[in-house]
Short mmCIF file of C-alpha atoms in Angstrom, two decimals:
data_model
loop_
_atom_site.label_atom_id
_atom_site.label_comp_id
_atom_site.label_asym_id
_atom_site.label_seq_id
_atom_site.Cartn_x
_atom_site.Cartn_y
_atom_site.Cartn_z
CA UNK G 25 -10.44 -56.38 25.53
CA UNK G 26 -8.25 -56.21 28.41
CA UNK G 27 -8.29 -57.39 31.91
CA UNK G 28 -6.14 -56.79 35.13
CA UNK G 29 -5.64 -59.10 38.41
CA UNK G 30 -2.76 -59.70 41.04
CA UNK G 31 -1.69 -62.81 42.19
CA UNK G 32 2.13 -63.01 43.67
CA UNK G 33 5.15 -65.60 43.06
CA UNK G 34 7.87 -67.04 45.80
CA UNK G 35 11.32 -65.37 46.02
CA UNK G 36 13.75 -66.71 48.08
CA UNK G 37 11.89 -67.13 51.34
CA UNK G 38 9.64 -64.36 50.80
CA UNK G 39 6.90 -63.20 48.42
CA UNK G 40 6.66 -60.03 45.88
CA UNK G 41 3.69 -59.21 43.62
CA UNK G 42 2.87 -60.05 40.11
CA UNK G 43 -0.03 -58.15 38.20
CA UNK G 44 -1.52 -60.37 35.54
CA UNK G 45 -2.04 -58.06 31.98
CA UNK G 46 -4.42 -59.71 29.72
CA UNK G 47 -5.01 -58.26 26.13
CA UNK G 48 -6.94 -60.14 23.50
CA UNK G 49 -7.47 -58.36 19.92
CA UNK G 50 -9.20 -59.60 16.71
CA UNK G 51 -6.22 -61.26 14.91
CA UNK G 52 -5.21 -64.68 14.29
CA UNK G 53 -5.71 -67.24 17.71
CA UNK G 54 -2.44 -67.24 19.40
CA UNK G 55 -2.05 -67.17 23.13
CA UNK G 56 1.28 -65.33 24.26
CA UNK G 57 3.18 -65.31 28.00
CA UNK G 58 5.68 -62.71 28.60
CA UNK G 59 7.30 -61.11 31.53
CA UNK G 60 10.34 -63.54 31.83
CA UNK G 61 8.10 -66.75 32.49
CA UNK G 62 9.89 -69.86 32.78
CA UNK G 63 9.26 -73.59 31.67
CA UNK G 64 6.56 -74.24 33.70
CA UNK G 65 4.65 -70.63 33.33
CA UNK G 66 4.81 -71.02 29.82
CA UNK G 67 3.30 -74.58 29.80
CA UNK G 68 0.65 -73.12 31.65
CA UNK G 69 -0.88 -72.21 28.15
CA UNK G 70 -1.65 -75.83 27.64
CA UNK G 71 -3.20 -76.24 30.88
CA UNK G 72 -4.85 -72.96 30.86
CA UNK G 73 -6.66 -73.99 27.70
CA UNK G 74 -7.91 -77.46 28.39
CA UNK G 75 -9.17 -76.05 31.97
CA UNK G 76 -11.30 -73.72 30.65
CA UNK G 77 -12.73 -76.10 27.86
CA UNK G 78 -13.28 -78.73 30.52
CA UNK G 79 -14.94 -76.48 32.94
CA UNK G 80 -17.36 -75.27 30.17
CA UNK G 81 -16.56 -72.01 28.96
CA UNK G 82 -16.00 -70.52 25.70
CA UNK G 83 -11.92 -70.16 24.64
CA UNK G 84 -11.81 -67.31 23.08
CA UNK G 85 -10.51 -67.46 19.50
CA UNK G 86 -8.38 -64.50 19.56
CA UNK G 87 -4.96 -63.66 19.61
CA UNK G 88 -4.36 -63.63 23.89
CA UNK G 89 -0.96 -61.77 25.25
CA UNK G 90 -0.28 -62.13 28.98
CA UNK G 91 2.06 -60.54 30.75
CA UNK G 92 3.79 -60.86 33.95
CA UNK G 93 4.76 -57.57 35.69
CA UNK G 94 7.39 -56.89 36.65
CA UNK G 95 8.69 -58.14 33.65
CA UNK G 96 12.51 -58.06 34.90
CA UNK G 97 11.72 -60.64 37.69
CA UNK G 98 11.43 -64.12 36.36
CA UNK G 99 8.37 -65.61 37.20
CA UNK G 100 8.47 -69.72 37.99
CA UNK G 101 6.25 -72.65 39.17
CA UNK G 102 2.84 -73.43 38.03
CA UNK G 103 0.65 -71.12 40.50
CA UNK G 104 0.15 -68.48 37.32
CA UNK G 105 -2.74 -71.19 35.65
CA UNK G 106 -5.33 -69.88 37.64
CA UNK G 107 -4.90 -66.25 37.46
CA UNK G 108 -4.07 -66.25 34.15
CA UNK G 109 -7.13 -68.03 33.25
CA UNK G 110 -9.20 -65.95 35.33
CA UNK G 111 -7.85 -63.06 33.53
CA UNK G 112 -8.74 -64.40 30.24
CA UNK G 113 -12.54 -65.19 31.12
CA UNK G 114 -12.41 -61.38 32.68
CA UNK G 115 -11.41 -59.58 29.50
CA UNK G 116 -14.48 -61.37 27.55
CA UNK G 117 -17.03 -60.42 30.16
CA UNK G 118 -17.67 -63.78 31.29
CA UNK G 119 -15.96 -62.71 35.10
CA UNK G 120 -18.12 -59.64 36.27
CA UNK G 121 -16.32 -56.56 36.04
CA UNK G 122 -15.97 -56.23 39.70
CA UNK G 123 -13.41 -54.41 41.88
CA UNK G 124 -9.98 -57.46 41.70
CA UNK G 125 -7.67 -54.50 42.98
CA UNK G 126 -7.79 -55.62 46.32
CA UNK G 127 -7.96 -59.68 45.74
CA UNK G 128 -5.06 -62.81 45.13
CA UNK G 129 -4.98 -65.44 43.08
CA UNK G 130 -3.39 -68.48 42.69
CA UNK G 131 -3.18 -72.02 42.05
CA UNK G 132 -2.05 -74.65 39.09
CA UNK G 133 -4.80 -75.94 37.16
CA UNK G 134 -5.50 -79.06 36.10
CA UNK G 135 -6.89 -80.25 32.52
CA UNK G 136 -10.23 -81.03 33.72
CA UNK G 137 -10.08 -77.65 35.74
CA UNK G 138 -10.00 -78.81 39.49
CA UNK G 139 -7.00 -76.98 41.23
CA UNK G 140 -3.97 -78.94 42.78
CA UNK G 141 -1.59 -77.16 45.86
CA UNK G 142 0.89 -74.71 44.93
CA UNK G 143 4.11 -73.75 47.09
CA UNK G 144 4.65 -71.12 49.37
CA UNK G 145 1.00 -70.02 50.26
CA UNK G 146 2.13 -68.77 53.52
CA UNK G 147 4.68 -66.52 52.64
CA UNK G 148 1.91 -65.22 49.63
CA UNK G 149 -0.39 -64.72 52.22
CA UNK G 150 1.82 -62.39 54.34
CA UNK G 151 2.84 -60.54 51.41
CA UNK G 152 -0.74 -59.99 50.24
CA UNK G 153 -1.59 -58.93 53.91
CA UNK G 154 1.48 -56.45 54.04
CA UNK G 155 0.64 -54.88 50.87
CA UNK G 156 -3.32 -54.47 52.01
CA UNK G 157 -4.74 -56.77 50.15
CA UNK G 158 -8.46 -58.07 51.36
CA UNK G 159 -8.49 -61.67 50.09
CA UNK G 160 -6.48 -64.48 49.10
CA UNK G 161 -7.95 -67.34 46.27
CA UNK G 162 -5.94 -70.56 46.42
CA UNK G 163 -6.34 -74.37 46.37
CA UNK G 164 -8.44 -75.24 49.22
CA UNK G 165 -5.29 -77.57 49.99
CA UNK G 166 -3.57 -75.00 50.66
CA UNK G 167 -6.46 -72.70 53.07
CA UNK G 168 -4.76 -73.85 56.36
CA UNK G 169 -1.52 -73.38 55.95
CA UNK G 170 -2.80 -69.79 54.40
CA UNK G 171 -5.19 -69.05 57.18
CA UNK G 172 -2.47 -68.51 59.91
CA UNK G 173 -2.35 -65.12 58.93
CA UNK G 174 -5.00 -63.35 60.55
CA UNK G 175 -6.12 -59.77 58.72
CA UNK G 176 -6.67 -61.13 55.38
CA UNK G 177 -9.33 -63.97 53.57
CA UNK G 178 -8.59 -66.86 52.91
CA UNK G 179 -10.81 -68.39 50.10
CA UNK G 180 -10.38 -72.15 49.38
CA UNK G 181 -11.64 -73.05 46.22
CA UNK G 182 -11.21 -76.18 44.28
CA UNK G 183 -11.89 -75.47 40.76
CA UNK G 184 -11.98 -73.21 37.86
CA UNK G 185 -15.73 -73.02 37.94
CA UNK G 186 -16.18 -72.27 41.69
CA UNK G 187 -13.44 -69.73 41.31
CA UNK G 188 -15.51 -68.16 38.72
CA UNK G 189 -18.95 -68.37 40.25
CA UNK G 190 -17.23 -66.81 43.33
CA UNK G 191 -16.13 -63.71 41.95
CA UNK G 192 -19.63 -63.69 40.07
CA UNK G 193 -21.40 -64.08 43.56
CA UNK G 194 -23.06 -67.32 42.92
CA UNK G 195 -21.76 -68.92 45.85
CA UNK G 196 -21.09 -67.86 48.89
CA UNK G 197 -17.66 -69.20 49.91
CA UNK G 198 -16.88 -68.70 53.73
CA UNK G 199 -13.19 -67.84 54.61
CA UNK G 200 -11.22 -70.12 55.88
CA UNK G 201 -10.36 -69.29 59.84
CA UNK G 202 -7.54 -70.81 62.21
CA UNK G 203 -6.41 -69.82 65.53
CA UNK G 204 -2.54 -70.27 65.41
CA UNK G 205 -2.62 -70.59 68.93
CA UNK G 206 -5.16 -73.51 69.00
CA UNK G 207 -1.90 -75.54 66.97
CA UNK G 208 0.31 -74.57 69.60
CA UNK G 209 -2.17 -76.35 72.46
CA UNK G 210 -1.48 -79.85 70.39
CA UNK G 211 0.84 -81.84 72.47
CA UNK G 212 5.01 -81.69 70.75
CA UNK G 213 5.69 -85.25 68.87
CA UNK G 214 8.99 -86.38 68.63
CA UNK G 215 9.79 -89.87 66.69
CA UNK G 216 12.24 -90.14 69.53
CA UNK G 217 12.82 -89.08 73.34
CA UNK G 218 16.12 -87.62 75.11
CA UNK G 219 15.51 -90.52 77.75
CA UNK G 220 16.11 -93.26 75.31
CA UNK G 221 20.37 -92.16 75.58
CA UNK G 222 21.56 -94.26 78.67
CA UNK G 223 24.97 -93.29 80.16
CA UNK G 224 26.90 -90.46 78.58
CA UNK G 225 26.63 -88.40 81.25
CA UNK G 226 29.28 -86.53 80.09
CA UNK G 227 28.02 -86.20 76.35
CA UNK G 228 24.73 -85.42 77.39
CA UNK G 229 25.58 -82.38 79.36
CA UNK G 230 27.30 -80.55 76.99
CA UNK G 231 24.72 -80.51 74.36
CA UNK G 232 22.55 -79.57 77.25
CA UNK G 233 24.58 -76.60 77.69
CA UNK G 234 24.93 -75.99 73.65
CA UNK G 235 20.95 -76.23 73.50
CA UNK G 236 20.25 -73.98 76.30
CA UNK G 237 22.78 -71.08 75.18
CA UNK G 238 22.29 -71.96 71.17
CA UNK G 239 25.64 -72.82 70.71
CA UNK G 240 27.31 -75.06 68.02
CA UNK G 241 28.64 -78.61 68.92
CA UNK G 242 30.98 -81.14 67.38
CA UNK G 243 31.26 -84.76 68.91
CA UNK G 244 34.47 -86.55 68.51
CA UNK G 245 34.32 -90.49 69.50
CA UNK G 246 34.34 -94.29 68.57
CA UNK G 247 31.86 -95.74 65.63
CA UNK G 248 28.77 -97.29 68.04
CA UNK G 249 29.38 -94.96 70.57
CA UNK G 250 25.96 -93.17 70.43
CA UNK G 251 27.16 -90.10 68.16
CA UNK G 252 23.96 -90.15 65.77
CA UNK G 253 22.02 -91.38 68.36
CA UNK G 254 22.23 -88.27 70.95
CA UNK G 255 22.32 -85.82 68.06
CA UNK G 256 18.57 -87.32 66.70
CA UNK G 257 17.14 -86.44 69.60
CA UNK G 258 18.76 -82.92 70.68
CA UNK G 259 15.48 -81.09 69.30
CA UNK G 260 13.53 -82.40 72.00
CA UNK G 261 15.48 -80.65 74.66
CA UNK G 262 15.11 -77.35 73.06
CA UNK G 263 12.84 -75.18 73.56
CA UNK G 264 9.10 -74.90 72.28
CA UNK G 265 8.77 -73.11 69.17
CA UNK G 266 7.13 -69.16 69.57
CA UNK G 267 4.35 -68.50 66.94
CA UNK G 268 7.26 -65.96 65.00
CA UNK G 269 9.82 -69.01 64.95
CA UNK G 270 6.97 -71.55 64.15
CA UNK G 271 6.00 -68.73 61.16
CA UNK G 272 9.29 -68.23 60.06
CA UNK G 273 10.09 -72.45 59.72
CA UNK G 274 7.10 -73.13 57.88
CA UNK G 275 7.79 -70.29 55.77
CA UNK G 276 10.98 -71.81 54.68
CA UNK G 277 9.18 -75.21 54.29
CA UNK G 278 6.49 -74.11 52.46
CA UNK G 279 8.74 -72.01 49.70
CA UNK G 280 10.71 -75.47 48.98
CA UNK G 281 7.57 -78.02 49.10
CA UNK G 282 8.05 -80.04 52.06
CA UNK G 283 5.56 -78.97 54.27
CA UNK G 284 3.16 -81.49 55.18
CA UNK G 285 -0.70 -81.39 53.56
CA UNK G 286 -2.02 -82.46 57.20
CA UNK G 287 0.47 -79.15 58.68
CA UNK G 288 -0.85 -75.81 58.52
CA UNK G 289 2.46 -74.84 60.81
CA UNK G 290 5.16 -76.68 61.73
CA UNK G 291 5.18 -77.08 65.65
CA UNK G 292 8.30 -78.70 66.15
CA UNK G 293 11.66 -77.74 65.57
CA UNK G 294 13.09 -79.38 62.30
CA UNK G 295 16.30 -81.40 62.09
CA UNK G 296 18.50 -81.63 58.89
CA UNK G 297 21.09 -84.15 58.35
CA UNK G 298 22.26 -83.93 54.80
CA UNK G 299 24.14 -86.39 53.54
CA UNK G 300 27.99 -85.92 53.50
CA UNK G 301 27.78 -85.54 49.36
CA UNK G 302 25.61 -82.86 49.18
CA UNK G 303 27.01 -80.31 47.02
CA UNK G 304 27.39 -76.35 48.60
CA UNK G 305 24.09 -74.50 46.84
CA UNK G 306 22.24 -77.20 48.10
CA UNK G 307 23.57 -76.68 51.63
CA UNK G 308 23.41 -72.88 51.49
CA UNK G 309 20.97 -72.84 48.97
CA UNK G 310 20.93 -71.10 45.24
CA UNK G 311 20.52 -73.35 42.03
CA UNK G 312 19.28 -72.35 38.77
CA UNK G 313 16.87 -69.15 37.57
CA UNK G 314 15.11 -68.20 41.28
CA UNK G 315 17.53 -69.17 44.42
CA UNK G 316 15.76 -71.43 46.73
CA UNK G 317 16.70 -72.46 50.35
CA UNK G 318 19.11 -74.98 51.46
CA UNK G 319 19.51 -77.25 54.42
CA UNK G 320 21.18 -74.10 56.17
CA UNK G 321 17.77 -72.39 56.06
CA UNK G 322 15.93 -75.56 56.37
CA UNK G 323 17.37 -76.18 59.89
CA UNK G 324 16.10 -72.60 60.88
CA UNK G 325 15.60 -72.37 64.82
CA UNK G 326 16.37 -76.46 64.47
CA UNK G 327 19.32 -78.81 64.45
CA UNK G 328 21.36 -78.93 61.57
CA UNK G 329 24.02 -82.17 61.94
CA UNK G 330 26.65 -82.98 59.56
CA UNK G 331 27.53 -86.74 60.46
CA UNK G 332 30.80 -87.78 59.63
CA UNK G 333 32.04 -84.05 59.11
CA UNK G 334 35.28 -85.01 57.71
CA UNK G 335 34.30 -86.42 54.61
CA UNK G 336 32.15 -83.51 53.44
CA UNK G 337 33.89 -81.60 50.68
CA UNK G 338 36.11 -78.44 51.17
CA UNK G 339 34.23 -75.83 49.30
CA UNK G 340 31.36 -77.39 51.06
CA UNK G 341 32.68 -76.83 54.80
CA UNK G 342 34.26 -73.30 53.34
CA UNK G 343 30.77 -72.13 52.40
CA UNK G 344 29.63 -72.96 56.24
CA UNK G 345 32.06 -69.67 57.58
CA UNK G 346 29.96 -66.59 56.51
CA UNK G 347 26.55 -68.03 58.23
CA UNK G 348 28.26 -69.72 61.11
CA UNK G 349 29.89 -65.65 61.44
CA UNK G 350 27.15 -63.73 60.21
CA UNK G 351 23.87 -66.07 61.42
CA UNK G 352 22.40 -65.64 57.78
CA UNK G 353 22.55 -66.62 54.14
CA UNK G 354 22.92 -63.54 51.67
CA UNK G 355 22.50 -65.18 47.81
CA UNK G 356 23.79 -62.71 45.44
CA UNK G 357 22.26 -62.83 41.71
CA UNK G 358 23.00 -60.33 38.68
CA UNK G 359 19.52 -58.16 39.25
CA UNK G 360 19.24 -59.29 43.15
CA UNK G 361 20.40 -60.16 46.60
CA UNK G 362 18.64 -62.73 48.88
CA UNK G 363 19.38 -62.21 52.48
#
């Protein structure tokens, strides 16, 4: 018995593919992930298991193998669970044997089978749409921030069941819709104002000049005397975000986790101020297994502002020279590059 299905998994700020293989043969039960999963795909197995118990389906007692093509990628976070146990139902007939070819899948299970948010379903969603894809099926937690993308469905789902009686045709699901521009017509809120700095004439011009040209500042001046304070509230003096900036922010946002459940786009223009300890992947981003953004690409068409500049560490500042030259990050790894 074997089944096939797509779903995709984050890279950098971007998206690629993943096919989901399932085989399952008469041998002894054993339920297999390969295709360079890490921790938290492999753990899915658990989940995986319990979900489709809880949601009242048979488990198949058979030895399962999944794998995760392309195998030389590696393949993390938890938004495998629901393909992967789609893909299992599929191969024993209990998902009709419908067209997939053309439909996405994800989201992390939980044990009773409901669904929980997964990261990076916008830059999924532009991937699937680039690659002519029809539909998307995702935690309905994530439908609006999925839904900005026009020319592909967005189907919100909130379980294991519903997924399944979807792709059956027991329910009719409608796709979820949203007019990017409608988010744009929302007022711009700011925790603070550009009217609330009184006096520094002088200060106050020249970031007026940096913010209208996009140029770089540094501010040089006695503890107290309003530093911080004029910094805070430079984003509100630049300009309004354009739907490809506003796409391209929440992108970066929604890779790393911090875009807001009540956000399906980010509106505003963001403003970074790492602490002056920070170490330099975590400023230009990297880390361990798949290279995620840093506050460098977090402050994308924002304000990035290193307070006490000084006390950051050398290799820190040193790492600043290639995108202050260059105006990008480029990552390198063994078997990739992330630009």
């Amino acid at each position: 018995m074997f089944s096939r299905l797509r779903t995709a998994s984050t890279l950098g700020v971007g998206a690629f593919l993943v096919e989901i293989e399932t085989h399952l043969e008469n041998a002894l039960p054993a339920f297999v992930v390969v295709g360079l999963p890490d921790s938290a795909v492999k753990e899915s197995r658990e989940r995986v298991s319990a979900a489709i118990k809880n949601s009242h389906f048979i488990f198949p007692g058979k030895k399962i193998t999944v794998n995760l093509a392309p195998a030389d990628i590696r393949k993390e976070g938890s938004a495998f669970d629901l393909p992967i146990a789609v893909g299992i139902l599929r191969a024993i007939g209990i998902v009709s044997n419908q067209d997939l070819e053309k439909t996405l899948i994800l989201g992390e299970l939980a044990l009773d089978g409901t669904l929980r948010p997964v990261h990076g379903a916008l830059p999924i969603a532009i991937t699937a749409k680039n690659e002519g894809l029809l539909r998307v099926i995702l935690p309905a937690q994530n439908a609006d921030e999925a839904a900005v993308v026009s020319g592909v469905e967005i189907i919100p789902v909130k379980s294991l069941r519903e997924t399944i009686e979807y792709l059956n045709g027991e329910n009719g699901i409608k796709p979820r819709f949203i007019d990017p521009a409608t988010l744009f017509t929302r007022k711009e809120t700011y925790s603070v104002d550009w009217n609330d700095v009184k006096g520094q004439e002088n200060a106050k011009r020249a970031l007026e000049v940096a913010a209208a040209g996009g140029h770089n500042a540094i501010m040089v001046g006695a503890p107290g005397s309003g530093k911080t304070m004029i910094a805070k509230r430079l984003p509100t003096i630049l300009p309004p975000l354009t739907l490809d900036e506003a796409l391209e922010t929440t992108k970066i946002h929604s890779v790393v986790g911090l875009l807001p459940e009540s956000e399906a786009l980010i509106t505003v223009r963001p403003f970074r101020a790492p602490h002056h300890t920070i170490s330099d992947a975590a400023l230009v981003g990297g880390g361990v297994g798949v290279a995620r953004p840093g506050e460098i690409s977090l402050a994308h068409h924002g304000v990035l502002f290193m307070d006490e500049l000084p006390e950051f560490a050398r290799n820190v500042l040193e790492v600043l020279r290639q995108p202050l030259e260059d105006r990008h990050v480029t990552i390198s790894r063994t078997k990739y590059m992330i630009l």
